[in-house]
Amino acid sequence: MTLEQRQQAFREMLMDREVSAFSTWEKELHKIVFDPRYLLLSGRERKLAYEGFIKARAEDERIEKRNKIKDNREAFKKLVESANLSSRATFSEFAQKYGKDAKFKAIEKMKERESLFNEWKAANQTSKKEAEDMKERDPSRDRDKMASSESKPKKSKSDQIRDAFMEMLREGPCSISATSSWSKKKKYFSDDERYIAVGSSSLRETYFYEFTKDLEHEEKSTKERDYSPVREVDEKERKAQERKERERAALKERERQVARRQVDQNRELERERGVHAREEAQQHFLALLHDMVRDAEASWRKTKKQLREDGRWELASLLDSEQKEKMFNEHIEALSNKKKKSFRRMLDECEHITLTSTWRDIRKKIKHDSRFSKFSSDDKEREAEFSRYLKEKLSTAKSDFRQLLREIKCLSHKTKENLRGANGDSHMREIQQFITNDKRGLVLDDIPEDRDRILDEYIEELDRQGPPPPPTATRPPKR
């Protein structure tokens, strides 16, 4: 794929994953990082493609958002009109009835919902009142007035109330500027009839800020009229110069950022290359050790001379002498462990080994096995390994026997007392029967003295501990 095709596939991935144009790269990364198309571009190319995407997508999202808000407002108005509400209906009643409707929920702020409802209510009341006035009016008396007013558009009641409210603001007892706040100014108008005529508090606030916006436009127009042509030219030149300076400073800052990023990328690239080269050198040296060193008793000083003659020695030139010696020792240790496991596996397979066997007797049974000679050329080392093997086997057998005693239910804190009683022999036979029926008890047949000693120690321990606590008892606090 060409670069353009990969970039196009990357942009399609951003669209498919619904990446927001108003978010950041770090926050949106989790949406796209597992997509196969994410790997089509390098890290720098991804960032550039993402920046180009959000610039193009931002304006589209703004337009979509404005259109969505407009459609939601129109849908809300239609919902109010279709509700067939009476003139005395309140917003709370409307919200309680239609609060679960999707058109109602589409308007996010409750304040905006109430404002739209009040606008509809004011317009509805005005239209009804005008209709009633038309019915009561004498057609013959008002014919001339109607003819003269046909050329002029009539204002609705809500528009008249709005105009009166605006007039009140202009004539008010306090000064209002483009930056004034409604929360601070409304107390000066609360007693005015024109204030009361606007039934909704949110509608009053809306009218107030429309008034301040008009003031802002008037102040701006006045400044533009009073602005001399000469000063205007100077101001334009000054702004153009400042814009050029800002662009120049931004360009320099961008160049510095790109240079720093390039340095960081080059440094990271060199580090990755170094790591890769060292790993490759380690692989070559390990392959050399596996091929050349198969004796677990080899020494580094003697073996190093043989390894230098192989061509793969130069492939591991990035490794220093200490690293090579460490890898050699690890290789020797792995060989030793492998031979040790093989030797012990041979001992496990020998049926003549018991807990009381001697190396002299067992050596005759296993000396013809290839694993016997491969383990070591020194017979003392073989004997030492056999002794360690037998010691571990004895320790395991004793541990298993103690676990068996814990599982025998007839052994309790009363066992010592029962053995001293008249039925002591039968009680001991019962215990011996449990022991002989389990493999863990038969293993110690070669050393019955040790088995009896462990049994006696366990019975003494139970006697010292006494009866076990009831299930509901709690442990005493540690001091």
CSV table of C-alpha atoms in Angstrom, one decimal:
chain,number,residue,atom,x,y,z
A,1,MET,CA,0.0,0.0,0.0
A,2,THR,CA,1.1,3.5,-0.8
A,3,LEU,CA,1.4,6.2,1.9
A,4,GLU,CA,-1.8,7.9,0.7
A,5,GLN,CA,-3.7,4.6,0.8
A,6,ARG,CA,-2.5,3.9,4.4
A,7,GLN,CA,-3.4,7.5,5.5
A,8,GLN,CA,-6.9,7.1,3.9
A,9,ALA,CA,-7.4,3.8,5.8
A,10,PHE,CA,-6.2,5.4,9.0
A,11,ARG,CA,-8.7,8.3,8.6
A,12,GLU,CA,-11.5,5.8,7.9
A,13,MET,CA,-10.6,4.0,11.1
A,14,LEU,CA,-10.9,7.3,13.0
A,15,MET,CA,-14.4,7.8,11.5
A,16,ASP,CA,-15.5,4.2,12.2
A,17,ARG,CA,-14.3,4.4,15.8
A,18,GLU,CA,-16.2,7.8,16.3
A,19,VAL,CA,-13.1,9.7,17.5
A,20,SER,CA,-14.1,13.1,18.7
A,21,ALA,CA,-12.5,16.2,17.1
A,22,PHE,CA,-12.7,18.0,20.4
A,23,SER,CA,-10.8,15.5,22.5
A,24,THR,CA,-7.0,14.7,22.8
A,25,TRP,CA,-4.9,12.0,21.3
A,26,GLU,CA,-4.2,10.4,24.7
A,27,LYS,CA,-7.9,10.2,25.6
A,28,GLU,CA,-9.0,8.7,22.2
A,29,LEU,CA,-6.1,6.3,21.9
A,30,HIS,CA,-7.9,3.4,23.7
A,31,LYS,CA,-10.6,3.4,20.9
A,32,ILE,CA,-8.2,2.8,18.1
A,33,VAL,CA,-5.0,1.1,19.4
A,34,PHE,CA,-6.3,-2.5,18.9
A,35,ASP,CA,-7.5,-1.8,15.3
A,36,PRO,CA,-5.3,-3.4,12.7
A,37,ARG,CA,-5.3,-0.2,10.7
A,38,TYR,CA,-3.6,1.6,13.6
A,39,LEU,CA,-0.3,-0.1,12.7
A,40,LEU,CA,-0.4,1.1,9.0
A,41,LEU,CA,1.4,4.3,10.0
A,42,SER,CA,4.4,5.1,12.1
A,43,GLY,CA,4.1,7.1,15.4
A,44,ARG,CA,4.9,10.4,13.8
A,45,GLU,CA,2.6,9.7,10.8
A,46,ARG,CA,-0.2,8.8,13.1
A,47,LYS,CA,0.0,12.1,15.0
A,48,LEU,CA,0.1,14.1,11.7
A,49,ALA,CA,-2.9,12.2,10.3
A,50,TYR,CA,-4.8,12.7,13.6
A,51,GLU,CA,-4.2,16.4,13.6
A,52,GLY,CA,-5.4,16.8,10.0
A,53,PHE,CA,-8.4,14.7,10.8
A,54,ILE,CA,-9.6,16.8,13.8
A,55,LYS,CA,-9.1,20.1,11.9
A,56,ALA,CA,-11.4,18.9,9.2
A,57,ARG,CA,-13.8,17.2,11.5
A,58,ALA,CA,-14.2,20.0,14.1
A,59,GLU,CA,-16.2,22.3,11.8
A,60,ASP,CA,-18.4,19.4,10.7
A,61,GLU,CA,-19.2,18.5,14.3
A,62,ARG,CA,-20.0,22.1,15.1
A,63,ILE,CA,-22.5,22.3,12.3
A,64,GLU,CA,-24.0,19.0,13.2
A,65,LYS,CA,-24.3,20.1,16.8
A,66,ARG,CA,-26.0,23.4,15.8
A,67,ASN,CA,-28.4,21.6,13.5
A,68,LYS,CA,-29.2,19.0,16.2
A,69,ILE,CA,-29.9,21.8,18.8
A,70,LYS,CA,-32.2,23.5,16.3
A,71,ASP,CA,-34.1,20.3,15.4
A,72,ASN,CA,-34.5,19.4,19.1
A,73,ARG,CA,-36.0,22.9,19.8
A,74,GLU,CA,-38.5,22.5,16.9
A,75,ALA,CA,-39.4,19.0,18.1
A,76,PHE,CA,-40.0,20.3,21.6
A,77,LYS,CA,-42.3,23.1,20.3
A,78,LYS,CA,-44.3,20.5,18.3
A,79,LEU,CA,-44.6,18.4,21.4
A,80,VAL,CA,-46.0,21.3,23.4
A,81,GLU,CA,-48.4,22.1,20.6
A,82,SER,CA,-49.6,18.5,20.3
A,83,ALA,CA,-50.2,18.3,24.0
A,84,ASN,CA,-53.5,20.3,23.8
A,85,LEU,CA,-52.8,22.0,27.1
A,86,SER,CA,-55.2,24.5,28.7
A,87,SER,CA,-54.2,28.2,29.1
A,88,ARG,CA,-53.8,27.6,32.9
A,89,ALA,CA,-51.4,24.6,32.5
A,90,THR,CA,-48.0,25.0,34.2
A,91,PHE,CA,-44.6,23.8,33.1
A,92,SER,CA,-44.4,21.4,36.1
A,93,GLU,CA,-47.7,19.7,35.0
A,94,PHE,CA,-46.4,19.4,31.4
A,95,ALA,CA,-43.0,18.0,32.6
A,96,GLN,CA,-44.7,15.5,34.8
A,97,LYS,CA,-46.8,14.2,31.9
A,98,TYR,CA,-44.2,14.3,29.1
A,99,GLY,CA,-40.9,14.0,31.1
A,100,LYS,CA,-40.1,10.6,29.7
A,101,ASP,CA,-40.7,11.6,26.1
A,102,ALA,CA,-37.6,11.6,23.9
A,103,LYS,CA,-38.4,15.0,22.5
A,104,PHE,CA,-38.6,16.4,26.1
A,105,LYS,CA,-35.3,14.8,27.0
A,106,ALA,CA,-33.6,16.0,23.9
A,107,ILE,CA,-33.4,19.5,25.5
A,108,GLU,CA,-30.7,19.0,28.1
A,109,LYS,CA,-31.3,22.0,30.4
A,110,MET,CA,-34.5,22.2,32.4
A,111,LYS,CA,-34.2,26.0,32.3
A,112,GLU,CA,-34.3,26.0,28.5
A,113,ARG,CA,-37.3,23.7,28.4
A,114,GLU,CA,-39.2,26.0,30.7
A,115,SER,CA,-38.3,29.0,28.6
A,116,LEU,CA,-39.6,27.4,25.4
A,117,PHE,CA,-42.8,26.3,27.2
A,118,ASN,CA,-43.4,29.9,28.5
A,119,GLU,CA,-42.8,31.4,25.0
A,120,TRP,CA,-45.4,29.0,23.6
A,121,LYS,CA,-47.8,29.8,26.4
A,122,ALA,CA,-47.4,33.6,26.0
A,123,ALA,CA,-47.9,33.4,22.3
A,124,ASN,CA,-50.9,31.1,22.7
A,125,GLN,CA,-52.6,33.4,25.2
A,126,THR,CA,-52.1,36.4,23.0
A,127,SER,CA,-53.6,34.7,19.9
A,128,LYS,CA,-56.6,33.6,22.0
A,129,LYS,CA,-57.1,37.1,23.3
A,130,GLU,CA,-56.9,38.7,19.8
A,131,ALA,CA,-59.5,36.2,18.6
A,132,GLU,CA,-61.9,37.1,21.4
A,133,ASP,CA,-61.4,40.8,20.7
A,134,MET,CA,-62.2,40.3,17.0
A,135,LYS,CA,-65.5,38.6,17.9
A,136,GLU,CA,-66.6,41.4,20.3
A,137,ARG,CA,-65.6,44.2,18.0
A,138,ASP,CA,-68.3,45.9,15.8
A,139,PRO,CA,-67.4,45.2,12.2
A,140,SER,CA,-69.0,48.4,10.9
A,141,ARG,CA,-67.2,50.6,13.4
A,142,ASP,CA,-63.8,49.1,12.9
A,143,ARG,CA,-64.0,48.7,9.2
A,144,ASP,CA,-62.0,51.9,8.5
A,145,LYS,CA,-59.4,51.1,11.1
A,146,MET,CA,-59.0,47.6,9.7
A,147,ALA,CA,-58.6,49.0,6.2
A,148,SER,CA,-56.0,51.5,7.3
A,149,SER,CA,-54.0,49.0,9.3
A,150,GLU,CA,-54.0,46.3,6.6
A,151,SER,CA,-50.8,47.8,5.2
A,152,LYS,CA,-49.0,47.7,8.6
A,153,PRO,CA,-48.1,44.3,10.2
A,154,LYS,CA,-49.6,43.9,13.7
A,155,LYS,CA,-47.5,43.0,16.7
A,156,SER,CA,-48.5,40.0,18.8
A,157,LYS,CA,-49.2,40.4,22.5
A,158,SER,CA,-45.9,38.7,23.4
A,159,ASP,CA,-44.0,41.2,21.2
A,160,GLN,CA,-45.8,44.1,22.9
A,161,ILE,CA,-44.9,42.8,26.3
A,162,ARG,CA,-41.3,42.4,25.2
A,163,ASP,CA,-41.1,45.9,23.8
A,164,ALA,CA,-42.6,47.3,27.0
A,165,PHE,CA,-40.0,45.4,29.0
A,166,MET,CA,-37.2,46.8,26.8
A,167,GLU,CA,-38.6,50.3,27.3
A,168,MET,CA,-38.6,49.8,31.0
A,169,LEU,CA,-34.9,48.8,30.9
A,170,ARG,CA,-34.1,52.0,29.0
A,171,GLU,CA,-36.0,54.2,31.4
A,172,GLY,CA,-34.9,52.3,34.5
A,173,PRO,CA,-33.7,53.8,37.8
A,174,CYS,CA,-30.2,52.2,37.3
A,175,SER,CA,-27.7,52.4,34.5
A,176,ILE,CA,-27.2,49.2,32.4
A,177,SER,CA,-24.2,48.5,30.4
A,178,ALA,CA,-23.2,45.7,28.0
A,179,THR,CA,-21.5,43.9,30.9
A,180,SER,CA,-24.3,44.2,33.5
A,181,SER,CA,-25.6,41.2,35.3
A,182,TRP,CA,-29.4,40.4,35.6
A,183,SER,CA,-29.1,39.0,39.1
A,184,LYS,CA,-27.8,42.3,40.3
A,185,LYS,CA,-30.1,44.6,38.3
A,186,LYS,CA,-33.5,42.9,38.6
A,187,LYS,CA,-34.2,44.2,42.1
A,188,TYR,CA,-34.6,47.7,40.7
A,189,PHE,CA,-37.5,46.7,38.4
A,190,SER,CA,-39.4,44.2,40.5
A,191,ASP,CA,-42.3,46.6,41.2
A,192,ASP,CA,-42.8,47.8,37.7
A,193,GLU,CA,-46.0,46.6,35.9
A,194,ARG,CA,-44.0,45.9,32.7
A,195,TYR,CA,-41.7,43.6,34.8
A,196,ILE,CA,-44.7,41.8,36.2
A,197,ALA,CA,-46.3,41.5,32.8
A,198,VAL,CA,-43.6,39.0,31.7
A,199,GLY,CA,-44.7,36.0,33.7
A,200,SER,CA,-41.5,33.9,33.4
A,201,SER,CA,-38.3,34.7,35.3
A,202,SER,CA,-36.3,32.9,32.7
A,203,LEU,CA,-37.9,34.9,29.9
A,204,ARG,CA,-37.1,38.2,31.8
A,205,GLU,CA,-33.5,37.1,32.0
A,206,THR,CA,-33.5,36.3,28.2
A,207,TYR,CA,-34.9,39.8,27.4
A,208,PHE,CA,-32.4,41.4,29.6
A,209,TYR,CA,-29.4,39.8,27.9
A,210,GLU,CA,-30.9,40.6,24.5
A,211,PHE,CA,-31.0,44.2,25.7
A,212,THR,CA,-27.3,44.2,26.8
A,213,LYS,CA,-26.3,42.6,23.5
A,214,ASP,CA,-28.0,45.5,21.7
A,215,LEU,CA,-26.1,47.9,23.9
A,216,GLU,CA,-22.9,46.2,23.0
A,217,HIS,CA,-23.7,46.6,19.2
A,218,GLU,CA,-24.6,50.3,19.7
A,219,GLU,CA,-21.3,51.0,21.6
A,220,LYS,CA,-19.4,49.2,18.9
A,221,SER,CA,-21.1,51.2,16.1
A,222,THR,CA,-20.4,54.5,18.0
A,223,LYS,CA,-16.8,53.7,18.3
A,224,GLU,CA,-16.6,52.9,14.6
A,225,ARG,CA,-18.2,56.2,13.7
A,226,ASP,CA,-15.9,58.2,15.9
A,227,TYR,CA,-12.8,56.4,14.7
A,228,SER,CA,-10.7,58.6,12.4
A,229,PRO,CA,-9.4,57.1,9.1
A,230,VAL,CA,-5.8,57.9,10.1
A,231,ARG,CA,-6.0,56.1,13.4
A,232,GLU,CA,-7.8,53.2,11.7
A,233,VAL,CA,-5.0,52.8,9.2
A,234,ASP,CA,-2.4,52.9,12.1
A,235,GLU,CA,-4.4,50.4,14.1
A,236,LYS,CA,-4.6,48.1,11.1
A,237,GLU,CA,-0.9,48.3,10.5
A,238,ARG,CA,-0.2,47.7,14.2
A,239,LYS,CA,-2.5,44.6,14.3
A,240,ALA,CA,-0.9,43.3,11.1
A,241,GLN,CA,2.5,43.7,12.5
A,242,GLU,CA,1.5,42.0,15.8
A,243,ARG,CA,0.0,39.2,13.8
A,244,LYS,CA,3.2,38.7,11.8
A,245,GLU,CA,5.2,38.7,15.0
A,246,ARG,CA,3.0,36.2,16.5
A,247,GLU,CA,3.1,34.0,13.4
A,248,ARG,CA,6.9,34.3,13.4
A,249,ALA,CA,7.2,33.4,17.1
A,250,ALA,CA,4.8,30.5,16.6
A,251,LEU,CA,6.8,29.3,13.6
A,252,LYS,CA,10.1,29.5,15.6
A,253,GLU,CA,8.5,27.7,18.5
A,254,ARG,CA,7.1,25.0,16.2
A,255,GLU,CA,10.6,24.6,14.6
A,256,ARG,CA,12.1,24.2,18.1
A,257,GLN,CA,9.5,21.6,19.0
A,258,VAL,CA,10.1,19.7,15.8
A,259,ALA,CA,13.8,19.8,16.4
A,260,ARG,CA,13.5,18.6,20.0
A,261,ARG,CA,11.1,15.8,18.9
A,262,GLN,CA,13.5,14.8,16.1
A,263,VAL,CA,16.4,14.6,18.6
A,264,ASP,CA,14.2,12.5,21.0
A,265,GLN,CA,13.2,10.2,18.2
A,266,ASN,CA,16.7,9.8,17.0
A,267,ARG,CA,17.9,9.1,20.6
A,268,GLU,CA,15.1,6.5,21.1
A,269,LEU,CA,15.9,4.9,17.7
A,270,GLU,CA,19.5,4.6,18.6
A,271,ARG,CA,18.6,3.1,22.0
A,272,GLU,CA,16.3,0.6,20.3
A,273,ARG,CA,19.0,-0.3,17.8
A,274,GLY,CA,21.5,-0.8,20.6
A,275,VAL,CA,19.1,-3.0,22.6
A,276,HIS,CA,18.4,-5.1,19.4
A,277,ALA,CA,22.1,-5.4,18.6
A,278,ARG,CA,22.9,-6.6,22.2
A,279,GLU,CA,20.0,-9.1,22.1
A,280,GLU,CA,21.3,-10.4,18.8
A,281,ALA,CA,24.8,-10.7,20.2
A,282,GLN,CA,23.5,-12.6,23.2
A,283,GLN,CA,21.6,-15.0,20.8
A,284,HIS,CA,24.8,-15.7,18.8
A,285,PHE,CA,26.8,-16.3,22.0
A,286,LEU,CA,24.2,-18.7,23.4
A,287,ALA,CA,24.1,-20.6,20.2
A,288,LEU,CA,27.9,-20.9,20.4
A,289,LEU,CA,27.7,-22.2,24.0
A,290,HIS,CA,25.1,-24.8,23.1
A,291,ASP,CA,27.2,-26.1,20.2
A,292,MET,CA,30.7,-26.0,21.8
A,293,VAL,CA,30.1,-26.5,25.6
A,294,ARG,CA,28.4,-29.7,26.6
A,295,ASP,CA,30.5,-30.6,29.7
A,296,ALA,CA,29.1,-29.4,33.0
A,297,GLU,CA,32.6,-29.5,34.5
A,298,ALA,CA,34.2,-27.2,32.0
A,299,SER,CA,35.9,-24.0,33.2
A,300,TRP,CA,35.7,-20.5,31.6
A,301,ARG,CA,39.5,-20.0,31.4
A,302,LYS,CA,40.0,-23.2,29.3
A,303,THR,CA,36.8,-23.0,27.3
A,304,LYS,CA,37.3,-19.3,26.3
A,305,LYS,CA,40.3,-20.2,24.1
A,306,GLN,CA,38.3,-22.8,22.1
A,307,LEU,CA,35.4,-20.4,21.7
A,308,ARG,CA,37.7,-17.6,20.3
A,309,GLU,CA,38.6,-19.9,17.3
A,310,ASP,CA,34.9,-20.1,16.2
A,311,GLY,CA,33.7,-17.4,13.8
A,312,ARG,CA,30.6,-16.7,15.9
A,313,TRP,CA,32.8,-15.2,18.7
A,314,GLU,CA,33.1,-11.9,16.7
A,315,LEU,CA,29.3,-11.7,16.3
A,316,ALA,CA,29.1,-11.3,20.1
A,317,SER,CA,31.7,-8.5,20.1
A,318,LEU,CA,29.2,-6.1,21.8
A,319,LEU,CA,29.3,-8.2,24.9
A,320,ASP,CA,32.1,-7.5,27.4
A,321,SER,CA,34.1,-10.2,29.1
A,322,GLU,CA,32.0,-10.1,32.3
A,323,GLN,CA,28.8,-10.6,30.4
A,324,LYS,CA,30.2,-13.5,28.4
A,325,GLU,CA,31.5,-15.2,31.6
A,326,LYS,CA,28.1,-14.7,33.3
A,327,MET,CA,26.3,-16.3,30.4
A,328,PHE,CA,28.9,-19.2,30.4
A,329,ASN,CA,28.3,-19.8,34.1
A,330,GLU,CA,24.5,-19.8,33.6
A,331,HIS,CA,24.9,-22.3,30.8
A,332,ILE,CA,27.1,-24.6,33.0
A,333,GLU,CA,24.5,-24.4,35.8
A,334,ALA,CA,21.8,-25.4,33.3
A,335,LEU,CA,23.9,-28.4,32.2
A,336,SER,CA,24.5,-29.4,35.8
A,337,ASN,CA,20.8,-29.1,36.7
A,338,LYS,CA,19.9,-31.2,33.6
A,339,LYS,CA,22.4,-33.9,34.6
A,340,LYS,CA,21.3,-33.8,38.2
A,341,LYS,CA,17.6,-34.3,37.2
A,342,SER,CA,18.6,-37.2,34.9
A,343,PHE,CA,20.7,-38.8,37.7
A,344,ARG,CA,17.8,-38.5,40.2
A,345,ARG,CA,15.3,-39.8,37.7
A,346,MET,CA,17.6,-42.9,37.5
A,347,LEU,CA,17.6,-43.3,41.3
A,348,ASP,CA,13.7,-43.0,41.3
A,349,GLU,CA,13.5,-45.8,38.8
A,350,CYS,CA,15.8,-48.1,40.8
A,351,GLU,CA,13.6,-50.5,42.8
A,352,HIS,CA,16.4,-51.6,45.2
A,353,ILE,CA,16.7,-48.2,46.9
A,354,THR,CA,15.2,-48.0,50.4
A,355,LEU,CA,15.6,-45.4,53.2
A,356,THR,CA,18.5,-47.5,54.7
A,357,SER,CA,20.3,-48.2,51.5
A,358,THR,CA,24.0,-47.5,51.2
A,359,TRP,CA,25.9,-46.1,48.2
A,360,ARG,CA,28.1,-49.2,48.1
A,361,ASP,CA,25.2,-51.5,47.5
A,362,ILE,CA,23.3,-49.2,45.1
A,363,ARG,CA,26.3,-48.4,43.0
A,364,LYS,CA,26.5,-51.9,41.9
A,365,LYS,CA,22.9,-51.8,40.7
A,366,ILE,CA,23.2,-48.6,38.6
A,367,LYS,CA,26.8,-48.3,37.4
A,368,HIS,CA,25.9,-49.7,34.0
A,369,ASP,CA,23.3,-47.0,33.3
A,370,SER,CA,24.5,-44.3,31.0
A,371,ARG,CA,23.1,-41.6,33.3
A,372,PHE,CA,25.5,-42.8,36.0
A,373,SER,CA,28.7,-42.0,34.0
A,374,LYS,CA,27.2,-38.8,32.4
A,375,PHE,CA,26.5,-37.2,35.8
A,376,SER,CA,30.1,-36.9,36.9
A,377,SER,CA,33.5,-38.5,36.5
A,378,ASP,CA,34.1,-38.2,40.2
A,379,ASP,CA,32.6,-41.1,42.3
A,380,LYS,CA,32.7,-39.0,45.4
A,381,GLU,CA,30.4,-36.4,43.8
A,382,ARG,CA,28.0,-39.2,42.8
A,383,GLU,CA,28.0,-40.5,46.4
A,384,ALA,CA,27.3,-37.0,47.7
A,385,GLU,CA,24.4,-36.5,45.4
A,386,PHE,CA,23.0,-39.9,46.4
A,387,SER,CA,23.3,-39.0,50.1
A,388,ARG,CA,21.4,-35.7,49.4
A,389,TYR,CA,18.8,-37.6,47.5
A,390,LEU,CA,18.3,-40.2,50.3
A,391,LYS,CA,18.2,-37.5,52.9
A,392,GLU,CA,15.4,-35.6,51.1
A,393,LYS,CA,13.5,-38.8,50.5
A,394,LEU,CA,13.7,-39.6,54.3
A,395,SER,CA,12.5,-36.1,55.2
A,396,THR,CA,9.6,-36.4,52.8
A,397,ALA,CA,8.6,-39.8,54.2
A,398,LYS,CA,8.6,-38.5,57.8
A,399,SER,CA,6.6,-35.4,56.8
A,400,ASP,CA,4.0,-37.6,55.0
A,401,PHE,CA,3.8,-39.9,58.0
A,402,ARG,CA,3.1,-37.0,60.3
A,403,GLN,CA,0.3,-35.9,57.9
A,404,LEU,CA,-1.1,-39.4,58.1
A,405,LEU,CA,-1.2,-39.3,61.9
A,406,ARG,CA,-3.2,-36.0,61.7
A,407,GLU,CA,-5.8,-37.8,59.5
A,408,ILE,CA,-6.3,-40.7,61.9
A,409,LYS,CA,-9.5,-39.8,63.8
A,410,CYS,CA,-8.9,-42.2,66.7
A,411,LEU,CA,-5.8,-40.2,67.7
A,412,SER,CA,-6.9,-37.5,70.2
A,413,HIS,CA,-5.9,-35.9,73.5
A,414,LYS,CA,-7.3,-39.0,75.2
A,415,THR,CA,-5.1,-41.4,73.4
A,416,LYS,CA,-2.3,-41.4,76.0
A,417,GLU,CA,-4.7,-42.1,78.8
A,418,ASN,CA,-6.5,-44.8,76.8
A,419,LEU,CA,-3.1,-46.6,76.1
A,420,ARG,CA,-2.4,-46.7,79.8
A,421,GLY,CA,-5.9,-48.3,80.5
A,422,ALA,CA,-7.1,-51.8,80.4
A,423,ASN,CA,-7.9,-51.6,76.6
A,424,GLY,CA,-4.5,-50.0,75.7
A,425,ASP,CA,-3.4,-53.0,73.6
A,426,SER,CA,-6.5,-53.1,71.5
A,427,HIS,CA,-6.4,-49.3,71.0
A,428,MET,CA,-2.8,-49.5,69.8
A,429,ARG,CA,-3.7,-52.3,67.4
A,430,GLU,CA,-6.4,-50.1,66.0
A,431,ILE,CA,-3.9,-47.3,65.4
A,432,GLN,CA,-1.4,-49.7,63.9
A,433,GLN,CA,-4.1,-51.0,61.5
A,434,PHE,CA,-4.7,-47.4,60.2
A,435,ILE,CA,-0.9,-47.0,59.7
A,436,THR,CA,-0.4,-50.3,57.8
A,437,ASN,CA,-3.3,-49.7,55.5
A,438,ASP,CA,-1.7,-46.5,54.2
A,439,LYS,CA,1.3,-46.3,51.9
A,440,ARG,CA,2.7,-43.4,53.9
A,441,GLY,CA,3.0,-45.7,56.9
A,442,LEU,CA,4.6,-48.6,55.0
A,443,VAL,CA,7.4,-46.4,53.7
A,444,LEU,CA,9.0,-46.3,57.1
A,445,ASP,CA,9.0,-50.1,57.5
A,446,ASP,CA,12.8,-50.0,57.1
A,447,ILE,CA,13.2,-47.7,60.1
A,448,PRO,CA,10.5,-48.8,62.6
A,449,GLU,CA,12.3,-47.1,65.5
A,450,ASP,CA,11.9,-43.7,63.8
A,451,ARG,CA,8.3,-44.4,63.0
A,452,ASP,CA,7.5,-45.4,66.6
A,453,ARG,CA,9.3,-42.3,67.9
A,454,ILE,CA,7.3,-40.0,65.6
A,455,LEU,CA,4.1,-41.7,66.8
A,456,ASP,CA,5.0,-41.3,70.5
A,457,GLU,CA,5.9,-37.6,70.0
A,458,TYR,CA,2.6,-37.0,68.3
A,459,ILE,CA,0.6,-38.6,71.1
A,460,GLU,CA,2.6,-36.5,73.7
A,461,GLU,CA,1.8,-33.4,71.7
A,462,LEU,CA,-1.9,-34.1,71.6
A,463,ASP,CA,-1.9,-34.8,75.4
A,464,ARG,CA,-0.2,-31.4,76.0
A,465,GLN,CA,-2.6,-29.5,73.9
A,466,GLY,CA,-5.7,-31.0,75.6
A,467,PRO,CA,-9.2,-31.0,74.2
A,468,PRO,CA,-9.8,-28.8,71.1
A,469,PRO,CA,-11.8,-25.6,71.6
A,470,PRO,CA,-15.5,-25.6,70.6
A,471,PRO,CA,-16.3,-24.4,67.1
A,472,THR,CA,-17.9,-21.2,68.4
A,473,ALA,CA,-14.8,-20.2,70.4
A,474,THR,CA,-12.6,-17.3,69.3
A,475,ARG,CA,-8.9,-17.1,69.5
A,476,PRO,CA,-7.5,-15.0,72.5
A,477,PRO,CA,-5.9,-11.7,71.4
A,478,LYS,CA,-2.2,-11.8,70.9
A,479,ARG,CA,-0.2,-9.9,73.5
